[in-house]
Coordinates of C-alpha atoms and ligand atoms in Angstrom, one line a residue:
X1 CA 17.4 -24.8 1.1
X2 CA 20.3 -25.9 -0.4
X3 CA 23.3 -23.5 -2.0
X4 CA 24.7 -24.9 -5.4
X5 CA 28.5 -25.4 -6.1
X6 CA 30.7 -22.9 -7.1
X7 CA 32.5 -24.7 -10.0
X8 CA 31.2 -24.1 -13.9
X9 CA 31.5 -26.9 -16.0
X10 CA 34.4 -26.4 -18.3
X11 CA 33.4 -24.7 -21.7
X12 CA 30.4 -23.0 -20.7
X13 CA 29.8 -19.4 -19.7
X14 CA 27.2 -17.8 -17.4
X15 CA 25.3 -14.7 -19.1
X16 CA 26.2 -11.5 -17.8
X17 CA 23.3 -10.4 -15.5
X18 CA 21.7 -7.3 -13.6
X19 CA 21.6 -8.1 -10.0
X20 CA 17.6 -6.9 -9.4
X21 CA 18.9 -4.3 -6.7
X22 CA 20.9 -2.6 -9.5
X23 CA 17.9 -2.3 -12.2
X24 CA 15.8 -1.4 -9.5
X25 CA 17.8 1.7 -8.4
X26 CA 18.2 3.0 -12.7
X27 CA 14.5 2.4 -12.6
X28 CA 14.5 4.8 -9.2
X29 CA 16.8 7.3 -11.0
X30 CA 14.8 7.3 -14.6
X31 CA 11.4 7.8 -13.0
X32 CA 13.0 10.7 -10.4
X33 CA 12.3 13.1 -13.0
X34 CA 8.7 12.5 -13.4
X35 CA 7.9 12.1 -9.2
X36 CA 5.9 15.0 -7.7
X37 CA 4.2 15.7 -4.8
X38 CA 0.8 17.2 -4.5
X39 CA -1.2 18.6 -1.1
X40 CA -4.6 16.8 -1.0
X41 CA -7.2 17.0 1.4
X42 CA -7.4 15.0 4.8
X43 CA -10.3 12.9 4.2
X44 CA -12.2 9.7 3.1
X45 CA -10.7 10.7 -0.5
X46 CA -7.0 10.4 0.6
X47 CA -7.1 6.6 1.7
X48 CA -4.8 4.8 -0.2
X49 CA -2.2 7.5 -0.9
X50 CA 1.2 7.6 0.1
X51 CA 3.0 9.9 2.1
X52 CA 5.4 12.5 0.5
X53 CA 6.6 14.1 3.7
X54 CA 6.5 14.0 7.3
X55 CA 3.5 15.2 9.1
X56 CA 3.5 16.7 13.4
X57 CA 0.6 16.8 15.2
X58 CA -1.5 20.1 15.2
X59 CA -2.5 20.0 19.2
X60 CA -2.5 17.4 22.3
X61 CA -4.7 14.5 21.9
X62 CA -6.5 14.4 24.1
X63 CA -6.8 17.9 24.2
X64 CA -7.5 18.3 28.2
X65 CA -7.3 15.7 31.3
X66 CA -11.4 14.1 30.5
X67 CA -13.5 11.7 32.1
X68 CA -13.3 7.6 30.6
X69 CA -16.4 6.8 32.2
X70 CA -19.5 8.7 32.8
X71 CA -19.2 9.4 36.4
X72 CA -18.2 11.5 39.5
X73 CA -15.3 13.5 39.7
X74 CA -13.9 13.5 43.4
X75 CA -9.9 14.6 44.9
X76 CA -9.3 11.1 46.2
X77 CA -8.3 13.4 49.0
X78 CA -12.0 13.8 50.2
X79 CA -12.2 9.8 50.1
X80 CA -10.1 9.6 53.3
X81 CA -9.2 6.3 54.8
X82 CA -12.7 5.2 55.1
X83 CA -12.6 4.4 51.5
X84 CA -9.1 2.7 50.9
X85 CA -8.6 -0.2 48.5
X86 CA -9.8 -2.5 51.2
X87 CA -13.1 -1.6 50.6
X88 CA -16.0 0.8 50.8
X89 CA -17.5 1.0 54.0
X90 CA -20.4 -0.8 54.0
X91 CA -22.2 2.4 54.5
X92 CA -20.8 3.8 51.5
X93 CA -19.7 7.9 51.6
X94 CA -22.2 10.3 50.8
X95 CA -20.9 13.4 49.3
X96 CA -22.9 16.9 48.6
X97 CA -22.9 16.7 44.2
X98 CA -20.8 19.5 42.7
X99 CA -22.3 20.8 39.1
X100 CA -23.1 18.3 36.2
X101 CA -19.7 18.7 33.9
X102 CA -21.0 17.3 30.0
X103 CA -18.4 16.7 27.3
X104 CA -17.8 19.8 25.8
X105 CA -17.9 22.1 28.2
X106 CA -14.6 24.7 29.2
X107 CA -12.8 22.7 31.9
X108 CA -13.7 24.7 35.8
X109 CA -12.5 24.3 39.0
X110 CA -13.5 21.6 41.3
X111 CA -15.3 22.0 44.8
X112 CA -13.4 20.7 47.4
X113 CA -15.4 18.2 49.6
X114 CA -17.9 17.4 46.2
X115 CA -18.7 14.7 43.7
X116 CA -19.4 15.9 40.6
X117 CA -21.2 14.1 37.8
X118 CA -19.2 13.9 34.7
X119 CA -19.8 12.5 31.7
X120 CA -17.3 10.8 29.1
X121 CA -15.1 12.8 27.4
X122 CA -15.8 15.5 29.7
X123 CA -13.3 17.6 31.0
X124 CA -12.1 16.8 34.6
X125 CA -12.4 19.7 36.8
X126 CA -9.1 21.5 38.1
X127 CA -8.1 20.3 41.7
X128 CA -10.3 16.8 40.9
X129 CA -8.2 13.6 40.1
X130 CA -10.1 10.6 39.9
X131 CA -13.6 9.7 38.6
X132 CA -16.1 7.0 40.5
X133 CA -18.2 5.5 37.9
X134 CA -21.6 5.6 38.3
X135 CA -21.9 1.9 38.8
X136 CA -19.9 2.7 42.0
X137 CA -22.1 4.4 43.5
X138 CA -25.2 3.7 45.7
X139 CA -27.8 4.4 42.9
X140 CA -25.9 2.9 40.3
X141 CA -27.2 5.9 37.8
X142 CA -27.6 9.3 37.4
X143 CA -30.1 11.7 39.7
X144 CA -31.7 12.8 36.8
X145 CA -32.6 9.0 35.7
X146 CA -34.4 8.7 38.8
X147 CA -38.0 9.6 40.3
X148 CA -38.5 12.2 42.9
X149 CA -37.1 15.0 44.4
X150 CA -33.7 16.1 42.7
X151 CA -30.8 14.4 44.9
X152 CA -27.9 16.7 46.8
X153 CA -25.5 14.3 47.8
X154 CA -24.4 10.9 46.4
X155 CA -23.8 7.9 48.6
X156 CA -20.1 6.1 46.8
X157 CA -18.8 2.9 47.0
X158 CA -15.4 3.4 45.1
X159 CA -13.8 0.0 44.2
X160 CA -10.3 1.7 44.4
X161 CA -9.7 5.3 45.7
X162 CA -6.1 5.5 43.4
X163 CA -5.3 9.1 42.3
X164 CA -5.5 9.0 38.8
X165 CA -8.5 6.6 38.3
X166 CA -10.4 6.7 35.1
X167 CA -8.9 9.9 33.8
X168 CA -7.6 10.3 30.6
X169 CA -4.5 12.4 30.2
X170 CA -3.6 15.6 27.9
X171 CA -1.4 14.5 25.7
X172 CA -1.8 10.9 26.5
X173 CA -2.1 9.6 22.8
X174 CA -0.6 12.3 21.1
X175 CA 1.7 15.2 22.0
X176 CA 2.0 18.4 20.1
X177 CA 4.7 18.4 17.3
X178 CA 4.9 14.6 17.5
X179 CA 5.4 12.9 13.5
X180 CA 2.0 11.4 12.9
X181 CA 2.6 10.3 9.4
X182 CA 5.9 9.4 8.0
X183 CA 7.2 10.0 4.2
X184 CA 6.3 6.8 2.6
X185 CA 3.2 5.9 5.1
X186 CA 0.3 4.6 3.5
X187 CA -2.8 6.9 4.5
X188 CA -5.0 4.1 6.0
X189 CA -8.3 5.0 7.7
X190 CA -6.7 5.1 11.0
X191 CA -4.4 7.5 9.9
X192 CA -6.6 9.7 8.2
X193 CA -8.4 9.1 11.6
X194 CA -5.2 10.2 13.9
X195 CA -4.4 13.2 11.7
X196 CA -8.2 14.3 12.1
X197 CA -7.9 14.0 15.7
X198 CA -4.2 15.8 15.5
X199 CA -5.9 18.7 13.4
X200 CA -4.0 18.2 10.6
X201 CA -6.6 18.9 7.3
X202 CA -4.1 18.9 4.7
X203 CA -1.0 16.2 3.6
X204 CA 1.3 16.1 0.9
X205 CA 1.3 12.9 -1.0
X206 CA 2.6 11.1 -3.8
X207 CA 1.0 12.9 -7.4
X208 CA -0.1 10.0 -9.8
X209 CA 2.2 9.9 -12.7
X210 CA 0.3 9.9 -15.8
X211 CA 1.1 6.3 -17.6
X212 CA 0.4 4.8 -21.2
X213 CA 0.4 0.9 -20.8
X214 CA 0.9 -1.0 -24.1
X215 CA 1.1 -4.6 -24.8
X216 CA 3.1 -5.5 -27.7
X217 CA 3.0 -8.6 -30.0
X218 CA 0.6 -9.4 -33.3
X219 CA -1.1 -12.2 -31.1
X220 CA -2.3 -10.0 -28.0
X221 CA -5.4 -9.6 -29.1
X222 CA -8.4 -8.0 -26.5
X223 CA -11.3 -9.9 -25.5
X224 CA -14.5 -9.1 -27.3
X225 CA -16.8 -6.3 -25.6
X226 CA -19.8 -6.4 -28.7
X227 CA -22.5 -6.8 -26.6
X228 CA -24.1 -8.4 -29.4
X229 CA -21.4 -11.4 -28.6
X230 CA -22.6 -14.4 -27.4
X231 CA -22.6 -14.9 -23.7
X232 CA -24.9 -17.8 -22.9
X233 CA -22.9 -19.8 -20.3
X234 CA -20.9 -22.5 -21.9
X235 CA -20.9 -26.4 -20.3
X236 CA -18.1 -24.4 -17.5
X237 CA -20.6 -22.0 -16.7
X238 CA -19.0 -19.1 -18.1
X239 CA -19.8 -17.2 -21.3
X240 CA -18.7 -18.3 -24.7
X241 CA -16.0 -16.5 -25.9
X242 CA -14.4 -17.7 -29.5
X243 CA -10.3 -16.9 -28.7
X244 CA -9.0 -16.8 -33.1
X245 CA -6.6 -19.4 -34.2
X246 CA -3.1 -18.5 -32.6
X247 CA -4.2 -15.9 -30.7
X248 CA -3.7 -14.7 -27.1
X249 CA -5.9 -12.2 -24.9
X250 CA -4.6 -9.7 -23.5
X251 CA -3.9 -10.2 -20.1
X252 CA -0.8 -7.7 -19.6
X253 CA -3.0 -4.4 -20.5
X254 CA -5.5 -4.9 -18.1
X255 CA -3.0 -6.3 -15.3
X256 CA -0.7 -4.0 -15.7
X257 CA -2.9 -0.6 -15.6
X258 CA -4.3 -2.0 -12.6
X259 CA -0.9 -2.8 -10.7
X260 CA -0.2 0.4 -11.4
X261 CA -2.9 2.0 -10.2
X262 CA -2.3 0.6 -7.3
X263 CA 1.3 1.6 -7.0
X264 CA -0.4 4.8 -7.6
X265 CA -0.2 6.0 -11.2
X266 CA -2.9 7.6 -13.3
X267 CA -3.3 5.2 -16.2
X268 CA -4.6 7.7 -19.3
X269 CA -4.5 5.2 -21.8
X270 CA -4.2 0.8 -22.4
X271 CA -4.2 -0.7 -25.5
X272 CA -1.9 -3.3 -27.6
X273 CA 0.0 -2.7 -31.3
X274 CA 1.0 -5.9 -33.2
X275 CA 4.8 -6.4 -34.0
X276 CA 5.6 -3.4 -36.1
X277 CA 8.2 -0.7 -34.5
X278 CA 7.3 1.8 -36.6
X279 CA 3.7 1.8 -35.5
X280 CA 4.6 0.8 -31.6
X281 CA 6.6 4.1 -32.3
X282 CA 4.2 6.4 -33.7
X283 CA 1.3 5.5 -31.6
X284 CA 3.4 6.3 -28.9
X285 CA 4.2 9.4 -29.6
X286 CA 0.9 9.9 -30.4
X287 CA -0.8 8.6 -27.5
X288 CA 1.9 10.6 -25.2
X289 CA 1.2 14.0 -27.0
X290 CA -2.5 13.8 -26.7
X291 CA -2.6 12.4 -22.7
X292 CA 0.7 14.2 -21.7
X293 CA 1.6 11.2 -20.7
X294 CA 4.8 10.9 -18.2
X295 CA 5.6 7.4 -18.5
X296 CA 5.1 4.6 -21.2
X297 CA 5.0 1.2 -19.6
X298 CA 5.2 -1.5 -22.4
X299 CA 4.9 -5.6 -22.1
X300 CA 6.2 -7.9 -24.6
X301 CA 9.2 -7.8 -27.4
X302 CA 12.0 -7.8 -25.0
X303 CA 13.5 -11.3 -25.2
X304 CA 15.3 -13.3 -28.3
X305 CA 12.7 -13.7 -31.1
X306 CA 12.9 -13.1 -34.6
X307 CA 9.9 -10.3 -34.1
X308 CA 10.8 -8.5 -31.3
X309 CA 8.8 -5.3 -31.5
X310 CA 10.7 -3.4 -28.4
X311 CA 13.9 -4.5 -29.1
X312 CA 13.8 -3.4 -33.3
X313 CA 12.1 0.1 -31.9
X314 CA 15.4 0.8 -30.0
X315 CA 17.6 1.3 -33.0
X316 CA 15.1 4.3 -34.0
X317 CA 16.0 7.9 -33.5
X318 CA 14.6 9.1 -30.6
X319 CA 14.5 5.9 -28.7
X320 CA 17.2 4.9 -26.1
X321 CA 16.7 1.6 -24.5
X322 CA 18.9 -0.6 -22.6
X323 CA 18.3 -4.1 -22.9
X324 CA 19.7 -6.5 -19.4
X325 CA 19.2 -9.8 -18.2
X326 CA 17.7 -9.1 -14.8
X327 CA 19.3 -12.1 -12.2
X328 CA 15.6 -12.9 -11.5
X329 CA 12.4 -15.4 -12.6
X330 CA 10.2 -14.6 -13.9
X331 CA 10.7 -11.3 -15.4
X332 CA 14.5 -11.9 -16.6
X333 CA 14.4 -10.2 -19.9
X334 CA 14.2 -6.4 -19.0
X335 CA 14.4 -2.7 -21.2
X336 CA 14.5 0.6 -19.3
X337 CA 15.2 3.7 -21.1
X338 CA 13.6 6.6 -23.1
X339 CA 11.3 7.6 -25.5
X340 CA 12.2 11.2 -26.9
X341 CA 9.2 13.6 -28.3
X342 CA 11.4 16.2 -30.7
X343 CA 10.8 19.9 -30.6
X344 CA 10.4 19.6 -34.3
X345 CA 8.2 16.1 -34.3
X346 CA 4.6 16.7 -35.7
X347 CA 3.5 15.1 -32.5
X348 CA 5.4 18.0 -30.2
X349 CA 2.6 20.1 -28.8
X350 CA 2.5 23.4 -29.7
X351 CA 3.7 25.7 -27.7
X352 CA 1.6 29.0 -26.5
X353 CA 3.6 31.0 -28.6
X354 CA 2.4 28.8 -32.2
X355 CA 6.1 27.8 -32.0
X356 CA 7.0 24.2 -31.6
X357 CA 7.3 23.2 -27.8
X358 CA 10.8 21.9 -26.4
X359 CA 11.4 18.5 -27.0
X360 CA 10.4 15.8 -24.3
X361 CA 12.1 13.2 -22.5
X362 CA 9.6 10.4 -21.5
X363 CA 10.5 7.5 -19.4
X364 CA 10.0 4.0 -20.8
X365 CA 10.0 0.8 -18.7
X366 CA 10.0 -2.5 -21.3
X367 CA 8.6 -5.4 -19.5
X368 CA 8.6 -9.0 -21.0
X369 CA 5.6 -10.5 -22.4
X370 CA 4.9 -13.8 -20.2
X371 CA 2.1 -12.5 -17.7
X372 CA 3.3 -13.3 -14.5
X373 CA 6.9 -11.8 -15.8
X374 CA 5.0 -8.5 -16.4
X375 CA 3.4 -8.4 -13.3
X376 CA 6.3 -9.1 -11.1
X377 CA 8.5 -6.4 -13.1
X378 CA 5.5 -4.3 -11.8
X379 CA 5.5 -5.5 -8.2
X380 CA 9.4 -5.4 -8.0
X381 CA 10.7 -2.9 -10.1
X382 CA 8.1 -0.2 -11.3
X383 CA 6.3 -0.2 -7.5
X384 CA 9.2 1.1 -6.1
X385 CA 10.1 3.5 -8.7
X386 CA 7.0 5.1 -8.7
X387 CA 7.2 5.2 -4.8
X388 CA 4.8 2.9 -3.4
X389 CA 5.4 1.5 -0.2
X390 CA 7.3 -1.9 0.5
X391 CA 5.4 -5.0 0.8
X392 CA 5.7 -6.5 3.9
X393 CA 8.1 -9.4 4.5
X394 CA 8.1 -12.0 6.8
X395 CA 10.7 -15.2 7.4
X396 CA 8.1 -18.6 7.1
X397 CA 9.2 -21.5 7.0
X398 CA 8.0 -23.1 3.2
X399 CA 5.8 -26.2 3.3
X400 CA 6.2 -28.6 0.4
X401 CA 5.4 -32.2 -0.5
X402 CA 8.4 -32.5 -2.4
X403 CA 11.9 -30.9 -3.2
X404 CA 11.5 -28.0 -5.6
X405 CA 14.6 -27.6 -8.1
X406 CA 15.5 -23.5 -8.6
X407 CA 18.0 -22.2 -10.9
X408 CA 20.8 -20.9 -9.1
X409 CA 22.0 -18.0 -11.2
X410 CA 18.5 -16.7 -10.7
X411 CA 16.4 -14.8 -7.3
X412 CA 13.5 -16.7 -8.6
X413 CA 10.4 -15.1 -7.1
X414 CA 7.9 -18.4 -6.6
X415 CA 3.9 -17.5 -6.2
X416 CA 2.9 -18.8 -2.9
X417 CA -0.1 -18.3 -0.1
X418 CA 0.2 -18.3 3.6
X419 CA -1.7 -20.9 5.2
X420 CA -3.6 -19.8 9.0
X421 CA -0.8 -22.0 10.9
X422 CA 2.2 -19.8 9.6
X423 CA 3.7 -21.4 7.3
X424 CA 3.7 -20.9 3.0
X425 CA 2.8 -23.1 0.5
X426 CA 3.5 -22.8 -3.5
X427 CA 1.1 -22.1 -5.5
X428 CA 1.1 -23.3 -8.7
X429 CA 4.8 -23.7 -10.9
X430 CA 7.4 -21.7 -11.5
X431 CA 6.3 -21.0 -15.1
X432 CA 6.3 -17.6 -16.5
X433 CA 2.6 -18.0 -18.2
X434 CA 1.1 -19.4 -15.2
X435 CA -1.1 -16.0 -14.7
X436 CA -3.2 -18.5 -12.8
X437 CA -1.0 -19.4 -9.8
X438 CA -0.1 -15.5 -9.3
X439 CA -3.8 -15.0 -9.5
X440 CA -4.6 -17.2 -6.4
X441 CA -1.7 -16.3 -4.6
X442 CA -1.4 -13.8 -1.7
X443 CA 2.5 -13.7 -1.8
X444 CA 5.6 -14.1 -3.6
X445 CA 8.5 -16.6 -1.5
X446 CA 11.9 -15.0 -2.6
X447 CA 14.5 -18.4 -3.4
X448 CA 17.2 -16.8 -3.5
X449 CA 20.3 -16.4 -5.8
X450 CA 22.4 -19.3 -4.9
X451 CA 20.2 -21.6 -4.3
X452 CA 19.4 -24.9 -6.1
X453 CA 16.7 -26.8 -4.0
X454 CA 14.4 -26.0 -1.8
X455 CA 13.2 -28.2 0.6
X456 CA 10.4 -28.6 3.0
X457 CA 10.4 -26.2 6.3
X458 CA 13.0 -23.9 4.9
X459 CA 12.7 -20.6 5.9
X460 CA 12.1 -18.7 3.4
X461 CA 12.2 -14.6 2.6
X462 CA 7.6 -14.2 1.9
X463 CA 6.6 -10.7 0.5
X464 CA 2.8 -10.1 0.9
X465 CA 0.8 -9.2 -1.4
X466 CA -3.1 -8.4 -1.9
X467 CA -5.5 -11.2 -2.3
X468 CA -4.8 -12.9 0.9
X469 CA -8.6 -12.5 1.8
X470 CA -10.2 -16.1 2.4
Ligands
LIG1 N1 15.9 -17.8 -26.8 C1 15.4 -17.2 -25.7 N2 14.0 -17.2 -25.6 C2 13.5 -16.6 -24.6 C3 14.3 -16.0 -23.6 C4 15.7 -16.1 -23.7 O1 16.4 -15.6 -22.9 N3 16.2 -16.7 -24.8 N4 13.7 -15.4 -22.5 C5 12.4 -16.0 -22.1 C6 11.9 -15.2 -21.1 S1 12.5 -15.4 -19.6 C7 10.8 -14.4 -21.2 S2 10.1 -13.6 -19.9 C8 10.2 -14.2 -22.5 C9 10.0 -12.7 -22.8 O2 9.6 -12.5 -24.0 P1 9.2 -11.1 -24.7 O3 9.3 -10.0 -23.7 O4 9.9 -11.0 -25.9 O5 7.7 -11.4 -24.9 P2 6.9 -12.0 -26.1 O6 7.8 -12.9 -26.8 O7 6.3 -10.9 -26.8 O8 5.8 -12.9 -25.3 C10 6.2 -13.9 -24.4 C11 5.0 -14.7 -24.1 O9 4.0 -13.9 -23.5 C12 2.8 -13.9 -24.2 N5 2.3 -12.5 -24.1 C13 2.9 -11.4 -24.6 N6 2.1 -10.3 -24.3 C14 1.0 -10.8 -23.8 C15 -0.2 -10.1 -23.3 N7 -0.3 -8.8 -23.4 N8 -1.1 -10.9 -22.7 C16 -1.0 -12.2 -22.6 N9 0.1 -12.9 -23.0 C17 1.1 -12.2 -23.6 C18 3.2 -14.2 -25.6 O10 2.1 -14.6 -26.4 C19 4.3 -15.2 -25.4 O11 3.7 -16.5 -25.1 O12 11.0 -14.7 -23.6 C20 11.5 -16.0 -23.3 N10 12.1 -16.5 -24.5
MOO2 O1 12.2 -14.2 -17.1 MO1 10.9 -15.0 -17.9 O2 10.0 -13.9 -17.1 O3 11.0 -16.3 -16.8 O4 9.7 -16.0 -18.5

């Protein structure tokens, strides 16, 4: 990786520009507002969701010394010398049998001098401290397995006669009182699993925060659904689908509502309104008022155009919206502000009273229109506002055929997978409309500000992402 120089040339001037950290933390502040918690069952229903708080463990797991292998329980005591770790006597020791302990039953006191069948799980009798398994002994399976009269003694032949031996200890996984799940921990199967075990039946996790996704721009159109459409596979194989003159399918509604249903939001509504404020405005407000919607995420009319939608909405009353160069690519062009739903507006709900509700404030994060830009302001600035947990990031060491120029000004975020032998490979060019690349990717290699090649075996900062399935 190589840094670039310092020097400007002469005459030009570098645009002022949001370090991503910094729009990342307003994104943080504006979205506090709408974050809540909520208690939710522990259960096959609460995979996914995050942690809101710490959780401690209930009871001890295990929950009394038990048996790991279906057994005897003996006080290595009673072994004596005759059955040290040298060996069992070739004779074996027989022992009288103490009572059958199964898993489940209240924990009793051991009889000196006896071996005790016991059973996994089952709790080791006070005053015994080892179990022999049943392969160790001369039968090599239980009494009742076998023909004949019911036995009275057991003849042994302990491998090891080590106090301690195949008994599992209170407490050994899990103490009472320890933190089980952290704020911020994803609950995955395991840990719904662990908190089961630690009786813990209830957590408080992250509440979805209801979300309006809109795409912006008289292009987006959506792909027809008529079922009367055509949809004989074309030469490709796939179905024919006529895209009008000019126009683009929207990829940003669907993609969006789903990375944000992953971050954990409730998407109540996606759709796309052509380049017109005052309708991007009023079906807003609309669309808010009937979903009670707590955050509008947009895509598109951010940038430099002659039409842009977001930008003319933000001289409206009612709208705030700050408009940044984020140091970043894709997703550079960036709004983050507010949409405002007046007591008085016809779209207020009414409150209980007949009376016009108070106003409302609602958060509004203004993406930019290129689909992987969208995305990635998803991924890196709306994931973490809304809470979701970090991606994991690993130092790998980038493998390339050829030098890869970056623009130094700019943390440009290249789509990338990781390949079995450690290493990362790009995938696909650093292009803002190259949905494709992100599509087959399973992470994002950071290139950081500063730096103006890349080079072949740099390491490189790689944040995971899903998809990484072969
Ligand atoms: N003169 C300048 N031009 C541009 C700049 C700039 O700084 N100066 N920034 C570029 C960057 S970077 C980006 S990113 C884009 C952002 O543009 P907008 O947010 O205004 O987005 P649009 O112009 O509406 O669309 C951009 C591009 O993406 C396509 N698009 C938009 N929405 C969708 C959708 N829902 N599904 C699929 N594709 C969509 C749209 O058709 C355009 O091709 O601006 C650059 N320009
Ligand atoms: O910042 Mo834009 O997202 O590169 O095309």
């Amino acid at each position: 990786m190589s840094a670039a120089g310092t020097d400007r040339p002469s005459g030009t001037s570098a645009p002022e520009r949001t370090p991503l950290s910094e729009h990342v933390a307003d994104a943080v502040a504006l979205l506090a507002a709408v974050r809540r918690s909520e208690r939710i069952r522990v259960g096959h229903e609460a995979v996914g969701r995050v942690s809101a708080a710490d959780r401690r463990a209930a009871v001890d797991v295990p929950g009394h010394d038990n048996s790991q292998m279906d057994g005897y329980a003996v006080a290595t005591a009673d072994l004596g010398e005759r059955a040290g770790t040298a060996g069992a006597p070739a004779a074996g020791l027989t022992m009288p049998l103490g009572p059958t302990i199964a898993a489940g039953d209240p924990p009793a006191d051991h009889r000196p001098g006896t071996a005790a069948p016991i059973m996994t799980g089952a709790p080791i009798p006070r005053g015994a401290d080892a179990v022999i398994p049943v392969e160790e002994s001369e039968a090599g399976r239980f009494a009742g397995e076998q023909h004949g009269a019911p036995a009275h003694t057991v003849t042994l032949r302990p491998a090891t006669t080590e106090p301690g031996r195949y008994v599992r200890r209170r407490g050994s996984d899990t103490h009472h009182g320890d933190v089980i799940l952290r704020e911020g921990q994803v609950l995955t199967p395991a840990r719904i699993a662990h908190l089961a075990a630690c009786g813990v039946t209830d957590v408080e996790v992250i509440a979805p925060v209801r979300t309006i996704v809109l795409s912006t721009g008289s292009e987006v159109t959506a792909a027809p659904a008529d079922p009367a459409a055509p949809t004989a596979p074309d030469a490709a194989g796939s179905a024919a689908t006529h895209l009008p003159d000019g126009a683009t399918f929207d990829a940003n509604g669907p993609g969006l509502a789903a990375a944000l249903t992953a971050a954990g939001a409730q998407v109540v509504h996606v759709g796309s309104v052509p380049d017109d404020a005052e309708q991007l405005l009023a079906t807003l407000r609309h669309l808010v008022t009937t979903h009670d919607a707590e955050l509008i995420v947009t895509s598109g009319g951010v940038s430099m155009g002659a039409f842009e939608v977001v930008r003319h909405a933000a001289s409206r009353s009612g709208v705030t919206l700050t408009f940044t160069s984020v140091a970043m690519q894709p997703g550079g062009p960036q709004g983050i502000g507010t949409l405002d739903l007046p007591a008085d507006s016809p779209e207020a709900p009414d409150a209980p009273d007949g009376h016009g509700a108070p106003g409302r404030r609602i958060p509004w994060l203004a993406f930019p229109g290129n689909p992987v830009s969208a995305l990635l302001s998803c991924e890196l600035i709306a994931r973490p506002a809304l809470g979701a947990p970090d991606r994991l990031r690993l130092r790998l060491p980038v493998q390339l055929d050829a030098d890869e120029p970056s623009p130094p000004a700019l943390a440009q975020y290249r789509r990338a997978r990781v390949l079995p032998s450690g290493q990362v490979r790009l995938a696909g060019g650093p292009s803002s409309h190259l949905i494709g690349g992100l599509a087959q990717a399973d992470a994002l290699v950071l290139v950081p500000v500063g730096t103006d090649t890349l080079r072949d075996g740099d390491l490189v900062e790689t944040i995971l992402l899903p998809g990484g399935e072969r």
